[in-house]
Structures are given as structure tokens and as C-alpha cells.
Tab-separated table of C-alpha atoms and ligand atoms in Angstrom:
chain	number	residue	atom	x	y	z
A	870	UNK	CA	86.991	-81.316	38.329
A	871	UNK	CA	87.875	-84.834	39.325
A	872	UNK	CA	91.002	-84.538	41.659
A	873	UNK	CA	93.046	-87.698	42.289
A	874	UNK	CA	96.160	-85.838	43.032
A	875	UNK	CA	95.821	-86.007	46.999
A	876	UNK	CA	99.341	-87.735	47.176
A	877	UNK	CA	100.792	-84.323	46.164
A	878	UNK	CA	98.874	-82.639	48.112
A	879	UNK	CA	95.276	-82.426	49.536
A	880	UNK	CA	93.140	-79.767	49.927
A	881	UNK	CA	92.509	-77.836	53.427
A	882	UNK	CA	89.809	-79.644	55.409
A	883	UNK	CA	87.246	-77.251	56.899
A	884	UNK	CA	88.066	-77.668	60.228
A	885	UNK	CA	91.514	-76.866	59.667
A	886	UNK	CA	90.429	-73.672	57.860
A	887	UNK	CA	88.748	-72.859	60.623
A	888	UNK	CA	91.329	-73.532	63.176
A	889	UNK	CA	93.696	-71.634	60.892
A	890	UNK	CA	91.495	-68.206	60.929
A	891	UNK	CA	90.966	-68.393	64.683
A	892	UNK	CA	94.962	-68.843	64.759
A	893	UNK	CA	94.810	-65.548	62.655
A	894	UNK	CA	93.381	-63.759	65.252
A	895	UNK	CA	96.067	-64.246	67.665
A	896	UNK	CA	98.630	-61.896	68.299
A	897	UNK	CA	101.037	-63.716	70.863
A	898	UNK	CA	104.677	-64.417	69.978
A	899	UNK	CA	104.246	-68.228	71.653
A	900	UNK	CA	107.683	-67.829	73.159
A	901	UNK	CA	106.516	-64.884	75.071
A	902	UNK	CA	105.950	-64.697	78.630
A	903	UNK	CA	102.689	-63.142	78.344
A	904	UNK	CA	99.314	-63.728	78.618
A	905	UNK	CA	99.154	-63.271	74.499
A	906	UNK	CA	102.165	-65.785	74.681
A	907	UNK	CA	100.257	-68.090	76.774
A	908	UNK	CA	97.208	-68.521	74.591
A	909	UNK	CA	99.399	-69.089	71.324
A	910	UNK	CA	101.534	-71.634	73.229
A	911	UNK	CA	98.457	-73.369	74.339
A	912	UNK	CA	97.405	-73.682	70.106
A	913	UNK	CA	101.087	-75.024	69.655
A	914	UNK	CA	100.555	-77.564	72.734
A	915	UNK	CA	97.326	-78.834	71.875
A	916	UNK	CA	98.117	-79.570	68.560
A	917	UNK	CA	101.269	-81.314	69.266
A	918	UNK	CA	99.081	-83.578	71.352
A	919	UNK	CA	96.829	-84.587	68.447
A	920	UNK	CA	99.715	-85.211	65.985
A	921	UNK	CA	101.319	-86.980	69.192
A	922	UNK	CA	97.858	-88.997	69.299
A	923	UNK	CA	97.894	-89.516	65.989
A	924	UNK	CA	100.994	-91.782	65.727
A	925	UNK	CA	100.622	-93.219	68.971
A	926	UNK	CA	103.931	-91.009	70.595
A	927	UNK	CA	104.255	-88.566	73.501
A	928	UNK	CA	103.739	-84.877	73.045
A	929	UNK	CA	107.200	-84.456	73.906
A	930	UNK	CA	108.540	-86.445	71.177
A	931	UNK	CA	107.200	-84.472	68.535
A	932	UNK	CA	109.339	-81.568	67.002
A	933	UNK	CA	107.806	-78.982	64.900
A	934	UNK	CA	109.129	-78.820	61.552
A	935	UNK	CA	108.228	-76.982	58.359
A	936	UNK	CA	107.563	-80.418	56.467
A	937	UNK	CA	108.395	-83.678	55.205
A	938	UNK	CA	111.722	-82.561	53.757
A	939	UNK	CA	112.778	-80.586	56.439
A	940	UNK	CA	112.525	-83.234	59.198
A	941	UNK	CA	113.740	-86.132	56.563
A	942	UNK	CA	116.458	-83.600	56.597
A	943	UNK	CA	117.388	-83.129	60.120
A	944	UNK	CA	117.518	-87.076	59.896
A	945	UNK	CA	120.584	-87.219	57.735
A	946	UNK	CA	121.905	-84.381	59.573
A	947	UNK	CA	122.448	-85.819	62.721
A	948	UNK	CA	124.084	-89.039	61.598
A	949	UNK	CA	126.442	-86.857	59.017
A	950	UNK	CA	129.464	-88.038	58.427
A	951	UNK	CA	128.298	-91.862	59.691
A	952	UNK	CA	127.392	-95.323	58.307
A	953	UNK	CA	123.511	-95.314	56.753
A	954	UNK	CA	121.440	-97.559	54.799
A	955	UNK	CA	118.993	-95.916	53.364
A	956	UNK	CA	116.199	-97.470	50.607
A	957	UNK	CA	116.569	-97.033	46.926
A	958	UNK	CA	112.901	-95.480	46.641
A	959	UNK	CA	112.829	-93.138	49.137
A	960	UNK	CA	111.761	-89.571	48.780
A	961	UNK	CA	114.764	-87.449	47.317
A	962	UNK	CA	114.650	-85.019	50.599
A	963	UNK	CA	116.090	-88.245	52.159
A	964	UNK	CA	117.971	-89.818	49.296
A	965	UNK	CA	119.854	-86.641	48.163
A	966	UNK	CA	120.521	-85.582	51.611
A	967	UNK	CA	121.633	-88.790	53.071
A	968	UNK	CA	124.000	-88.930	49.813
A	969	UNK	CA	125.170	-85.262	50.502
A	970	UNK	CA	126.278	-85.857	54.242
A	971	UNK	CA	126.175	-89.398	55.371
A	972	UNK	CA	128.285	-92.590	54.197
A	973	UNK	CA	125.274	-94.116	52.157
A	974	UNK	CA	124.884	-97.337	51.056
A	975	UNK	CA	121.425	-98.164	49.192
A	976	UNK	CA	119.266	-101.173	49.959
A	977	UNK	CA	117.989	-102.406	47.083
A	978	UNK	CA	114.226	-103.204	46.942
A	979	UNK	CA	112.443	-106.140	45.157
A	980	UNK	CA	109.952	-105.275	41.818
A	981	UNK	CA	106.724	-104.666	44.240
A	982	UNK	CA	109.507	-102.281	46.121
A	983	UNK	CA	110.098	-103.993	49.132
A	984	UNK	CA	113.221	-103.993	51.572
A	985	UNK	CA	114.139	-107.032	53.182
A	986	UNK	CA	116.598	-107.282	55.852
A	987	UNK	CA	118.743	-109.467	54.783
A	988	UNK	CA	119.974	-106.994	52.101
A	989	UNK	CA	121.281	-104.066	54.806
A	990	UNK	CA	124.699	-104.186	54.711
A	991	UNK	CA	127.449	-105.841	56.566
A	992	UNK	CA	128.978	-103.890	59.013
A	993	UNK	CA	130.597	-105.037	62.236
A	994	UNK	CA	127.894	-105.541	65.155
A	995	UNK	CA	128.789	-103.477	67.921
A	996	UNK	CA	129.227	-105.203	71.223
A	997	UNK	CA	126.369	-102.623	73.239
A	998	UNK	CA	124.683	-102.979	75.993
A	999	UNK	CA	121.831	-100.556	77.200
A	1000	UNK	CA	122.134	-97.089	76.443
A	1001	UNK	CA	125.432	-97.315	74.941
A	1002	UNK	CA	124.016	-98.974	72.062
A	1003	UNK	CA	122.841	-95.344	71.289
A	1004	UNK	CA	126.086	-93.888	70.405
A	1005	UNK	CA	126.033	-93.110	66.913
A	1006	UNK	CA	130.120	-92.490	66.885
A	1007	UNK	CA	131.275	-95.844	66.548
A	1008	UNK	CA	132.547	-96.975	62.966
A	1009	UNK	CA	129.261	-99.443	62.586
A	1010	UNK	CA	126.177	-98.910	60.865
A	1011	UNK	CA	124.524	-96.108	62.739
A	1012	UNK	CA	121.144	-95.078	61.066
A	1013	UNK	CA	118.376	-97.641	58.896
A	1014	UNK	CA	115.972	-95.562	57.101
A	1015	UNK	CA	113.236	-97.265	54.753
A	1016	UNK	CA	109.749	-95.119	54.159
A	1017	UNK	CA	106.590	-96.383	56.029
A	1018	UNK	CA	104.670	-96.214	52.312
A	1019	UNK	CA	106.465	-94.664	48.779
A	1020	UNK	CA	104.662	-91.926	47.399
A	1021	UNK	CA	104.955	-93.042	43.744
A	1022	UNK	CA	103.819	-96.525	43.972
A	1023	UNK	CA	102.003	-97.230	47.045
A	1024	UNK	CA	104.325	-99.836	48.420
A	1025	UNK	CA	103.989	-100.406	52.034
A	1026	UNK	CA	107.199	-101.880	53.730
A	1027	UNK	CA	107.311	-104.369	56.660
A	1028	UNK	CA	108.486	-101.607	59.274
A	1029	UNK	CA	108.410	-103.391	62.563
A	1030	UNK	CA	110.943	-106.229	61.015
A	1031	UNK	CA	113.038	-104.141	59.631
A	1032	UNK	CA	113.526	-101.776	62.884
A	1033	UNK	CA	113.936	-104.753	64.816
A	1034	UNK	CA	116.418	-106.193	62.420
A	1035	UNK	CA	118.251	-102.544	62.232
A	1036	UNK	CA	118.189	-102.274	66.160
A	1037	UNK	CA	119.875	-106.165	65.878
A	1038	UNK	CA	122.889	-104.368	63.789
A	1039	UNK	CA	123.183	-102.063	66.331
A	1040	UNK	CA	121.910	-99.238	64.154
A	1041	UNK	CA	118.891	-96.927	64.998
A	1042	UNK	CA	115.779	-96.782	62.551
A	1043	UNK	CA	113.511	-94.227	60.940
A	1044	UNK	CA	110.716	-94.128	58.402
A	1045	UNK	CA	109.198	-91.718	56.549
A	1046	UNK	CA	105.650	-91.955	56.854
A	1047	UNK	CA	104.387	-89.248	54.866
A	1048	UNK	CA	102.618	-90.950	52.890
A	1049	UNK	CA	100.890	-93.262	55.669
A	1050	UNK	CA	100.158	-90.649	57.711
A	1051	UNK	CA	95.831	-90.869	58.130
A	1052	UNK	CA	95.915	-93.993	55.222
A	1053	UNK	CA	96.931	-96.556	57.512
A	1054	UNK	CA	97.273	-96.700	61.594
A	1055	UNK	CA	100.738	-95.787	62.679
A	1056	UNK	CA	102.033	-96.499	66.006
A	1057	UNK	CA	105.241	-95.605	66.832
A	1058	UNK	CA	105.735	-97.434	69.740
A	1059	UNK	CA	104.371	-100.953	68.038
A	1060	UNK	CA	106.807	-99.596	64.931
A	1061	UNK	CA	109.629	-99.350	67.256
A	1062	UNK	CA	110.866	-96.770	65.531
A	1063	UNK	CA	113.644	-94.377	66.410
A	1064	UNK	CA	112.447	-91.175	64.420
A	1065	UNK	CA	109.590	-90.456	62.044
A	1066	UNK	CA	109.179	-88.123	59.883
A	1067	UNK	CA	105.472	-86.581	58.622
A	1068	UNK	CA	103.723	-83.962	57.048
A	1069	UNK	CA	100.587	-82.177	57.523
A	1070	UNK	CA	99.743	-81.389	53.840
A	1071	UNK	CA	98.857	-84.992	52.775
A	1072	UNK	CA	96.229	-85.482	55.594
A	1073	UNK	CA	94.012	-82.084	54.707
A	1074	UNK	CA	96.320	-79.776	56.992
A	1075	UNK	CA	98.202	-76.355	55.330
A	1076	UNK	CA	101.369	-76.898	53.250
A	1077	UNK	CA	104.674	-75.591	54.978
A	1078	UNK	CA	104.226	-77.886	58.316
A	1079	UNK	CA	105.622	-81.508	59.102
A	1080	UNK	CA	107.343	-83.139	62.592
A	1081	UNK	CA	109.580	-85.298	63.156
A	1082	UNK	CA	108.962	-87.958	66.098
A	1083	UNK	CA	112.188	-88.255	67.942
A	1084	UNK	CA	111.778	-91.514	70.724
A	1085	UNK	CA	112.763	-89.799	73.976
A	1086	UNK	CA	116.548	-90.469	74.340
A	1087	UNK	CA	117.584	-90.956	71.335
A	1088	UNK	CA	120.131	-88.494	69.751
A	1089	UNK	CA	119.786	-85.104	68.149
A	1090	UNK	CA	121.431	-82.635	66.271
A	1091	UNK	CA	119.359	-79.217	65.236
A	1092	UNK	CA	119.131	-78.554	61.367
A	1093	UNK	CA	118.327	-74.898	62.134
A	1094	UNK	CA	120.253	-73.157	65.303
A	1095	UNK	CA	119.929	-69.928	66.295
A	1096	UNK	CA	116.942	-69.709	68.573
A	1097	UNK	CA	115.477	-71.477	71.534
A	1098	UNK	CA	112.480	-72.874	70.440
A	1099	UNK	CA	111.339	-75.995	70.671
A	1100	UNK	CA	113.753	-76.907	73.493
A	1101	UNK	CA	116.297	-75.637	71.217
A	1102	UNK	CA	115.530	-78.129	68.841
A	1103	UNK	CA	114.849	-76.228	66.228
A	1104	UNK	CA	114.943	-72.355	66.069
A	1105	UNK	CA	112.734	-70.119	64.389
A	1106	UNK	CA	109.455	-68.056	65.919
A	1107	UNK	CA	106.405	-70.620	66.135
A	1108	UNK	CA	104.233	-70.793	62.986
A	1109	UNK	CA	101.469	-70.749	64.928
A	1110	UNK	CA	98.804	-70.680	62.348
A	1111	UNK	CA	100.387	-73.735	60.474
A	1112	UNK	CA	100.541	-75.268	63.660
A	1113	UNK	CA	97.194	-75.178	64.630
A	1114	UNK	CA	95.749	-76.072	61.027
A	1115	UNK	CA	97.898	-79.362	61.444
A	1116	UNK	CA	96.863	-80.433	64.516
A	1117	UNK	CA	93.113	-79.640	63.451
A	1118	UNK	CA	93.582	-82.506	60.580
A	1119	UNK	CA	95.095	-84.617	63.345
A	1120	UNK	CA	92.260	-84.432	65.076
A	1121	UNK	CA	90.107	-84.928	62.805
A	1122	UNK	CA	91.951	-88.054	61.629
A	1123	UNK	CA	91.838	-89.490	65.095
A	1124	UNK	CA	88.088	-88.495	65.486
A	1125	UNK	CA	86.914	-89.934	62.047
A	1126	UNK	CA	90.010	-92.638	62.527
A	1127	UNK	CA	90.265	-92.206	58.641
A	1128	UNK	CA	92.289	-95.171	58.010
A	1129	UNK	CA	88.967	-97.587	58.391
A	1130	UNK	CA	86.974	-94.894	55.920
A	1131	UNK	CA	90.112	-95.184	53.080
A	1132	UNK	CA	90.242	-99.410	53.901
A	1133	UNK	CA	86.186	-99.381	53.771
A	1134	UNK	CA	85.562	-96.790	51.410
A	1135	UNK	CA	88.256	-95.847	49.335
A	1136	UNK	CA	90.109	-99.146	48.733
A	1137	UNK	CA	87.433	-100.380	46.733
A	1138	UNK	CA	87.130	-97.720	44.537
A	1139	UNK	CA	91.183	-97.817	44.092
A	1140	UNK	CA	90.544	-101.709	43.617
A	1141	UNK	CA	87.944	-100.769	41.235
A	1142	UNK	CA	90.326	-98.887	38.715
A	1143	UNK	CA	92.585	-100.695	38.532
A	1144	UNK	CA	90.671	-103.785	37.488
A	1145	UNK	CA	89.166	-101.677	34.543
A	1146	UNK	CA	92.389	-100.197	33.428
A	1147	UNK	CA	93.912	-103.403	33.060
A	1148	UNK	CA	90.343	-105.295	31.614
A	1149	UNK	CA	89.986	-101.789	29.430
A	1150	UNK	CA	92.911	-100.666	28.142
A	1151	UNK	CA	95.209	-102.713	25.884
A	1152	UNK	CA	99.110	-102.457	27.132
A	1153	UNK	CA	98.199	-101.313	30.855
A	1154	UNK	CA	99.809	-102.497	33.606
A	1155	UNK	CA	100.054	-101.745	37.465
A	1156	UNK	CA	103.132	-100.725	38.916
A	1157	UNK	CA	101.125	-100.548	42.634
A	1158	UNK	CA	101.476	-104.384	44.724
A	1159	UNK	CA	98.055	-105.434	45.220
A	1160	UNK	CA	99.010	-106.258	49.120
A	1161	UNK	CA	101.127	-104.211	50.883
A	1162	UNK	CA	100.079	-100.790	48.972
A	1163	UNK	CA	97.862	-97.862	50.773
A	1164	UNK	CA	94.832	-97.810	50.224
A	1165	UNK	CA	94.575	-94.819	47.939
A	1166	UNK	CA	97.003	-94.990	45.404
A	1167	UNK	CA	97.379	-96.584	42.399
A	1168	UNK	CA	100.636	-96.429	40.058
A	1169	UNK	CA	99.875	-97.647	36.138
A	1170	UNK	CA	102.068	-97.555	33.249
A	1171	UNK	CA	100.088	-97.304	29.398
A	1172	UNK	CA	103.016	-98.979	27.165
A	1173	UNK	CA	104.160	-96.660	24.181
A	1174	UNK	CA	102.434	-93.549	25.731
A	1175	UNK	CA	104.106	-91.124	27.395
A	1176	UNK	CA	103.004	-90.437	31.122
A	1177	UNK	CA	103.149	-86.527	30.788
A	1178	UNK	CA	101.014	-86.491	27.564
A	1179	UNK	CA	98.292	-88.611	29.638
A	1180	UNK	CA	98.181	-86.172	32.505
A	1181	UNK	CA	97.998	-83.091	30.529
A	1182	UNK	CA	95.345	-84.442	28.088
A	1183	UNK	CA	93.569	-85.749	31.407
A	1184	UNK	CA	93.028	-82.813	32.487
A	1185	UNK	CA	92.327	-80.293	29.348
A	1186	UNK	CA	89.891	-82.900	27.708
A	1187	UNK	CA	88.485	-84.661	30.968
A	1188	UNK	CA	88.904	-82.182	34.002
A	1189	UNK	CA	90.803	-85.144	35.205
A	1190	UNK	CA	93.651	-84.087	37.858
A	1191	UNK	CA	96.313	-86.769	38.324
A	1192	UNK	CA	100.260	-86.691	38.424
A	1193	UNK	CA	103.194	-88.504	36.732
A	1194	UNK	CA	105.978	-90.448	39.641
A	1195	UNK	CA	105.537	-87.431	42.115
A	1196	UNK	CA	105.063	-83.750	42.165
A	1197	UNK	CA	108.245	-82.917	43.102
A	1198	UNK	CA	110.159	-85.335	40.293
A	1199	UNK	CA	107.873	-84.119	37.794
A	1200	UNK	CA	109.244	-81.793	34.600
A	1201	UNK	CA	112.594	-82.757	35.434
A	1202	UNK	CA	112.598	-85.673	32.332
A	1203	UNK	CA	114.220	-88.150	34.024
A	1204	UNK	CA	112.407	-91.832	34.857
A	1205	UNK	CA	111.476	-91.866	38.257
A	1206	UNK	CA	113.915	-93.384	40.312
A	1207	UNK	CA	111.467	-95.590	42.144
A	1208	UNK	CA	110.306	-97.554	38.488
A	1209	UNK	CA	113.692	-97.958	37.665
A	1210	UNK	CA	114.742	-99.272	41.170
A	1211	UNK	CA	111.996	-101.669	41.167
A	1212	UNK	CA	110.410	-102.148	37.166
A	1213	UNK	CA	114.171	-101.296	35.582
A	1214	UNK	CA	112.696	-100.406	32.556
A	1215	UNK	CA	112.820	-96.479	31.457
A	1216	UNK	CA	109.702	-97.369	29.049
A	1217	UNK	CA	107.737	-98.706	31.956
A	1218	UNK	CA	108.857	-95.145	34.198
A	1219	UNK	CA	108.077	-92.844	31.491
A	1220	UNK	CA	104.812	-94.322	30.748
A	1221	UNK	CA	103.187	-94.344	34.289
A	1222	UNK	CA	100.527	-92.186	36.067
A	1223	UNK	CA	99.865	-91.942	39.610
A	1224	UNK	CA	96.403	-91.931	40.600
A	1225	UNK	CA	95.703	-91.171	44.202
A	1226	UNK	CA	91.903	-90.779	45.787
A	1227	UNK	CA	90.963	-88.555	48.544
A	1228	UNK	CA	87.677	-89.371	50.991
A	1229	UNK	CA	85.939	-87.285	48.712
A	1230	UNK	CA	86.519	-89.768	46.116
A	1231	UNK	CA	83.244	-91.454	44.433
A	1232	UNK	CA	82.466	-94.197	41.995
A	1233	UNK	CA	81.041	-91.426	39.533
A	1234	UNK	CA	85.068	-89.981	39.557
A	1235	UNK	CA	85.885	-93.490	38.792
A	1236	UNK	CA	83.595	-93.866	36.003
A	1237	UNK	CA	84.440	-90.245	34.546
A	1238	UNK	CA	88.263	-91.446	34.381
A	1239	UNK	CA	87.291	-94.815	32.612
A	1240	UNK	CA	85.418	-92.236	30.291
A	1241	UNK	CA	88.096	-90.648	28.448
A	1242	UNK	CA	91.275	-92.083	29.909
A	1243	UNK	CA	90.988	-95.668	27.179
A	1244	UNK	CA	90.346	-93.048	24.272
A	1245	UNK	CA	93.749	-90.751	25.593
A	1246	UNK	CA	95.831	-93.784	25.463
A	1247	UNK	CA	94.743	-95.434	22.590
A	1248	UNK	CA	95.720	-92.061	20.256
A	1249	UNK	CA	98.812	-91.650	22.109
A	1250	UNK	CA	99.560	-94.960	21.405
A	1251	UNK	CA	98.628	-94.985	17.885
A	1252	UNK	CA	101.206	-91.688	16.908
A	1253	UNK	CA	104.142	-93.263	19.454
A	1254	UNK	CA	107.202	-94.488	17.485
A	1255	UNK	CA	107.382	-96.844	20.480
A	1256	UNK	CA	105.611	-100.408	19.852
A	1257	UNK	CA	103.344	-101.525	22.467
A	1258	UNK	CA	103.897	-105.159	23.775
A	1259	UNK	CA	107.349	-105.288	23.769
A	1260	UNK	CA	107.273	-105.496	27.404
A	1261	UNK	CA	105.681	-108.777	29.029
A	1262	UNK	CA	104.498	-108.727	32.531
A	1263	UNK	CA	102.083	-110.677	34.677
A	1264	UNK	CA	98.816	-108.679	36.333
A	1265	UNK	CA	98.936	-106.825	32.689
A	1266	UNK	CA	96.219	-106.516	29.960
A	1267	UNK	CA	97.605	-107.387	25.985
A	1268	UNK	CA	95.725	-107.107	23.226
B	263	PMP	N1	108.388	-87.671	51.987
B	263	PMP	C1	107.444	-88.172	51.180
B	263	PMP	C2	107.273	-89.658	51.101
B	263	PMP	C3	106.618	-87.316	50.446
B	263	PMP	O1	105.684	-87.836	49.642
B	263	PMP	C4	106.796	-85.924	50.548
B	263	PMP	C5	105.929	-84.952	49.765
B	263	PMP	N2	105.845	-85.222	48.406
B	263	PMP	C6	107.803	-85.449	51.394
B	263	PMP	C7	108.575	-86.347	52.106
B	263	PMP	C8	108.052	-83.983	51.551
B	263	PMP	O2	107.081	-83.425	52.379
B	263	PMP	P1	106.799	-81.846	52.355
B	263	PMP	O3	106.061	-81.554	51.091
B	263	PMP	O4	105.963	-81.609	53.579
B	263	PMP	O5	108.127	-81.171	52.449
């Protein structure tokens, strides 16, 4: 099987397996007061300091979480019922939230899917000084949030301009960095970021285990009450298993700083497809930037094919694993929100395929997709009642 799915999810490294079983054998409730306690509270500690490491934060500023869309949740929740501006491509655990509870107004993004500034919206700037300029109950805007890298596309957004611009209309900042997470270096403190939010599946940890960074000071709401944990941050008895199998793939990110192998390594190979999609295959074109995209990723769209058809035939004729927008928007039928926002063109949505490459990723995978993935198109194209070439865009192949 060639797998170039990671962006949904990638599998368990073996040192998190490993960390996971030995987690297994551990019978201490971590909030107990026991020596069993102890020991499982000393799993939980030492992987918060990898993750911490990982993202360049304190331990203390990382909260526990049971993924991405939990902590992109507690986000919205604390600034419910406030002023946010929140990017038309982010992931729906943020868009559909923020919608739900906050005052949301979308920032558009340009056709590569980048935020500028310039287009947050006008509020009043509070007059702050110091601390003050942390109270989210004024009538301003209160919350920025724009995603370190989009999971569909690759996109990577300017973050450190757009916090400072944020912070400049009073409003506090966070980014979902998923995606970034192990691709790229993240530091939060460079970032200036107010809250983060990752995930431990994308980076070869267990499913079912995120954090959210939360800069010291800055203010909080639980999601989940009920329990003291986590400072009584979030309730709920330590998953201490997860726990330790994400902080084993945060340490072996830091260790094997994987974000040089996927720029040295992986990039090409990325860089690689792409080139013969769009030299091979008549009516390709990419909907990843060729700057400002991780490394990994690639996003193309096969005019007058249908995405779905692609991925299924991928995979029963070519062992070929690879997804359509994301995982989670896929089978619902609808263009992906993050085309539309930046391509505006429901052909161009429906047509695409995500590709995304793992470090296990070789040349021969790229080779066995350029065997049968030309062939897939061309057939799909040749029964669509769609004609190819309506649609005219630059860094495209025509025939
Ligand atoms: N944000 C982004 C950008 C994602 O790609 C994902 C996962 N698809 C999530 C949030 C949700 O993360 P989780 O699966 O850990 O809930």
C-alpha cells in the first residue's frame, strides 16, 4: 500500500507504541495521592514537557485536551458571546463553533489562501494599557484566530504579523497549528501567540489527544467542568496512556527535529509530484502555493473528474491511499469550503485530491502514483458530461 493520507491521520510511531504499552501497565489514577498516583503523574508531566519543548512554551502552559477539535473548541468558548475574526478556511471545529457562540465575522483569504491584516475588521481600538488590554469584556474585537497551516491545501499563513497586527486591535490571537505541528518549527513565543491549539495524531502519536497552549495570563474558561484536573482546567480522569504516546512523538520530533527531514527529504518528493501531475496529466492543476505551503502536502484538482471517483479508483486499482478536501468534510457532498473560499469555483472543489507524504514517503511511492493516477483521470475524464478546459489558470497543464 502506498499511504499519502498522513494529513488525516498518521500511523503510531514505534516509540509511541511502546510508550503506550508501558503506560498500560500502570495502574495509578494520576490524581491520586499515592505512590501508583505518583508514577502516572510523572508520565503526564514528562510528556507535557516534550509537547511544551516541542512548540517552544512552558510546561505549564500546556492543557491536556482530547484533540484538535476539542481545544479549537475551548477557544471559541471562552470568548462566547464576544467580537471574533476568525479565517474563512479554517478547520470546521473552529469555524462552526466560533459561528455557534461567538459574534463572527470571517476574514476573507486571497486564492493561495492567505489572510492579510488589513482585511480584520474595524472595530473600535481599545484605549489599554498593560494587563488591562487582556479583558476580553469590552465591546471591541476580542479574539483573532487564523490556522498556522490549512489542512486541505497546505497554505501556510504569516502568523507573527498577523498576531502582532491582532494584539495592535487590541484583540488576543490564536492559531491552529495542527497541521504544522512536526512539518515546520513552531515557536510560540517568536509566534506571539495567545493560544494554540494541536494534536497528537498528525505527528505519529494515538488519536483521541491534542493541547491547547494557553500563554500564562491570558484568560480561560473550561469547556468541560466538573473535576479538578488539570488545575481545574479541564475535568475528566487523566488519559494517561494517550498522554504518554503523545509526548513519545514529541520527543521524537524534537530528537529527529523532523521539520529539517520533511524540508530535506520530503519536500522534494512533494515538489516532485506535482511537477509530473501538471507536465503528465492534461487539465491538472495545483490548488497548493508553491511558497508558503508545508512541506508535505499537495492539493490538485483533475478538471471534469470527480475527486471521490479518483480516490476510490486510487486505491482499488493502485493500492494508492489519498483523500478528497479532508477526512472529516469528506462524504458529506458539498465543495470544500476552503476551494471555494480561495479557487470559487465548485468544479475546481469537487475535482481535487489531497495528497499528503509521511517520512516514510519514497520516490518509488511517487513513481507508483504517476503509474496509474494519468490512466484514472484520463477515463474519468473521457465518460464526464463536464468539458475539460473550461477553466483557465496559470501553474496548470492544457492539452
Ligand atoms: N484542526 C485541523 C487543522 C485539523 O486538520 C484537524 C484534524 N483533521 C483538527 C483541527 C482536529 O483535530 P483532532 O482530529 O485531533 O480532533
Amino acid at each position: 500500500m502506498v499511504y499519502l493520507d498522513y494529513s488525516a491521520t498518521s500511523p503510531l510511531l514505534p516509540e509511541v507504541k511502546t510508550a503506550m504499552l508501558s503506560a498500560m501497565e500502570m495502574t495509578g489514577n494520576a490524581s491520586s495521592l499515592h505512590t501508583p498516583g505518583h508514577l502516572t503523574m510523572n508520565i503526564i508531566e514528562d510528556a507535557r514537557e516534550e509537547i511544551a519543548k516541542l512548540i517552544g512554551a512552558k510546561p505549564e502552559e500546556i492543557l491536556f485536551t482530547s484533540g484538535g477539535t476539542e481545544s479549537n473548541n475551548t477557544v471559541t468558548n471562552i470568548f462566547a458571546g464576544k467580537n471574533v475574526a476568525v479565517s474563512a478556511i479554517e478547520h470546521p471545529s473552529l469555524l462552526e463553533s466560533a459561528k455557534l457562540r461567538c459574534n463572527t465575522t470571517i476574514i476573507p483569504v486571497d486564492k493561495d489562501g492567505r489572510v492579510s491584516g488589513r482585511a480584520f475588521p474595524a472595530y473600535d481600538v481599545p484605549d489599554f494599557d498593560g494587563e488591562t488590554k487582556k479583558d476580553i469584556n469590552k465591546a471591541h474585537l476580542s479574539l483573532v484566530s487564523v490556522m498556522l497551516a490549512n489542512n486541505e491545501i497546505g497554505t501556510i499563513n504569516d502568523i507573527k504579523a498577523l498576531a502582532k497586527e491582532a494584539h495592535a486591535h487590541g484583540a488576543l490571537f490564536h492559531t491552529d497549528a495542527t497541521q504544522a505541528l512536526g512539518k515546520i518549527k513552531i515557536n510560540v513565543k517568536d509566534l506571539d501567540v495567545d493560544y494554540m491549539t494541536i494534536s497528537s495524531h498528525k505527528i505519529g502519536g494515538p488519536i483521541g489527544i491534542g493541547a491547547l497552549y494557553i500563554k500564562k495570563g491570558s484568560p480561560f474558561t473550561p469547556l468541560i467542568i466538573g473535576g479538578h484536573q488539570e488545575h481545574g482546567r479541564r475535568a475528566g480522569t487523566y488519559q494517561t496512556v494517550n498522554i504518554a504516546g503523545f509526548g513519545a512523538a514529541a520527543k521524537y520530533a524534537n530528537n529527529h527535529q523532523t521539520w529539517e527531514i520533511y524540508n530535506d527529504k520530503i519536500k522534494p518528493l512533494r515538489d516532485e509530484l506535482r511537477k509530473r501531475i501538471l507536465a503528465e496529466i492534461p487539465y491538472s492543476s495545483s490548488n497548493t502555493p508553491k511558497n508558503h505551503s508545508l512541506p508535505h502536502l499537495l492539493n490538485c484538482s483533475f478538471e471534469a473528474a470527480e475527486g471521490e471517483s479518483i480516490q476510490l479508483y486510487l486505491d482499488a486499482e493502485g493500492d494508492i491511499i489519498v483523500s478528497t478536501g479532508s477526512a472529516c468534510a469528506s462524504g458529506d457532498g458539498k465543495p470544500s469550503h476552503v476551494i471555494m473560499a480561495t479557487k470559487n469555483d465548485a468544479e475546481i472543489a469537487h475535482s481535487s485530491v489531497r495528497f499528503s507524504l509521511g517520512l516514510d514517503t519514497t520516490e518509488n511511492d511517487i513513481n507508483h502514483v504517476m503509474k496509474y493516477l494519468p490512466g484514472i483521470v484520463k477515463r474519468l475524464q473521457g465518460i464526464s458530461t463536464l468539458t475539460a478546459g473550461k477553466i483557465k489558470k496559470e501553474d496548470s497543464y492544457y492539452a
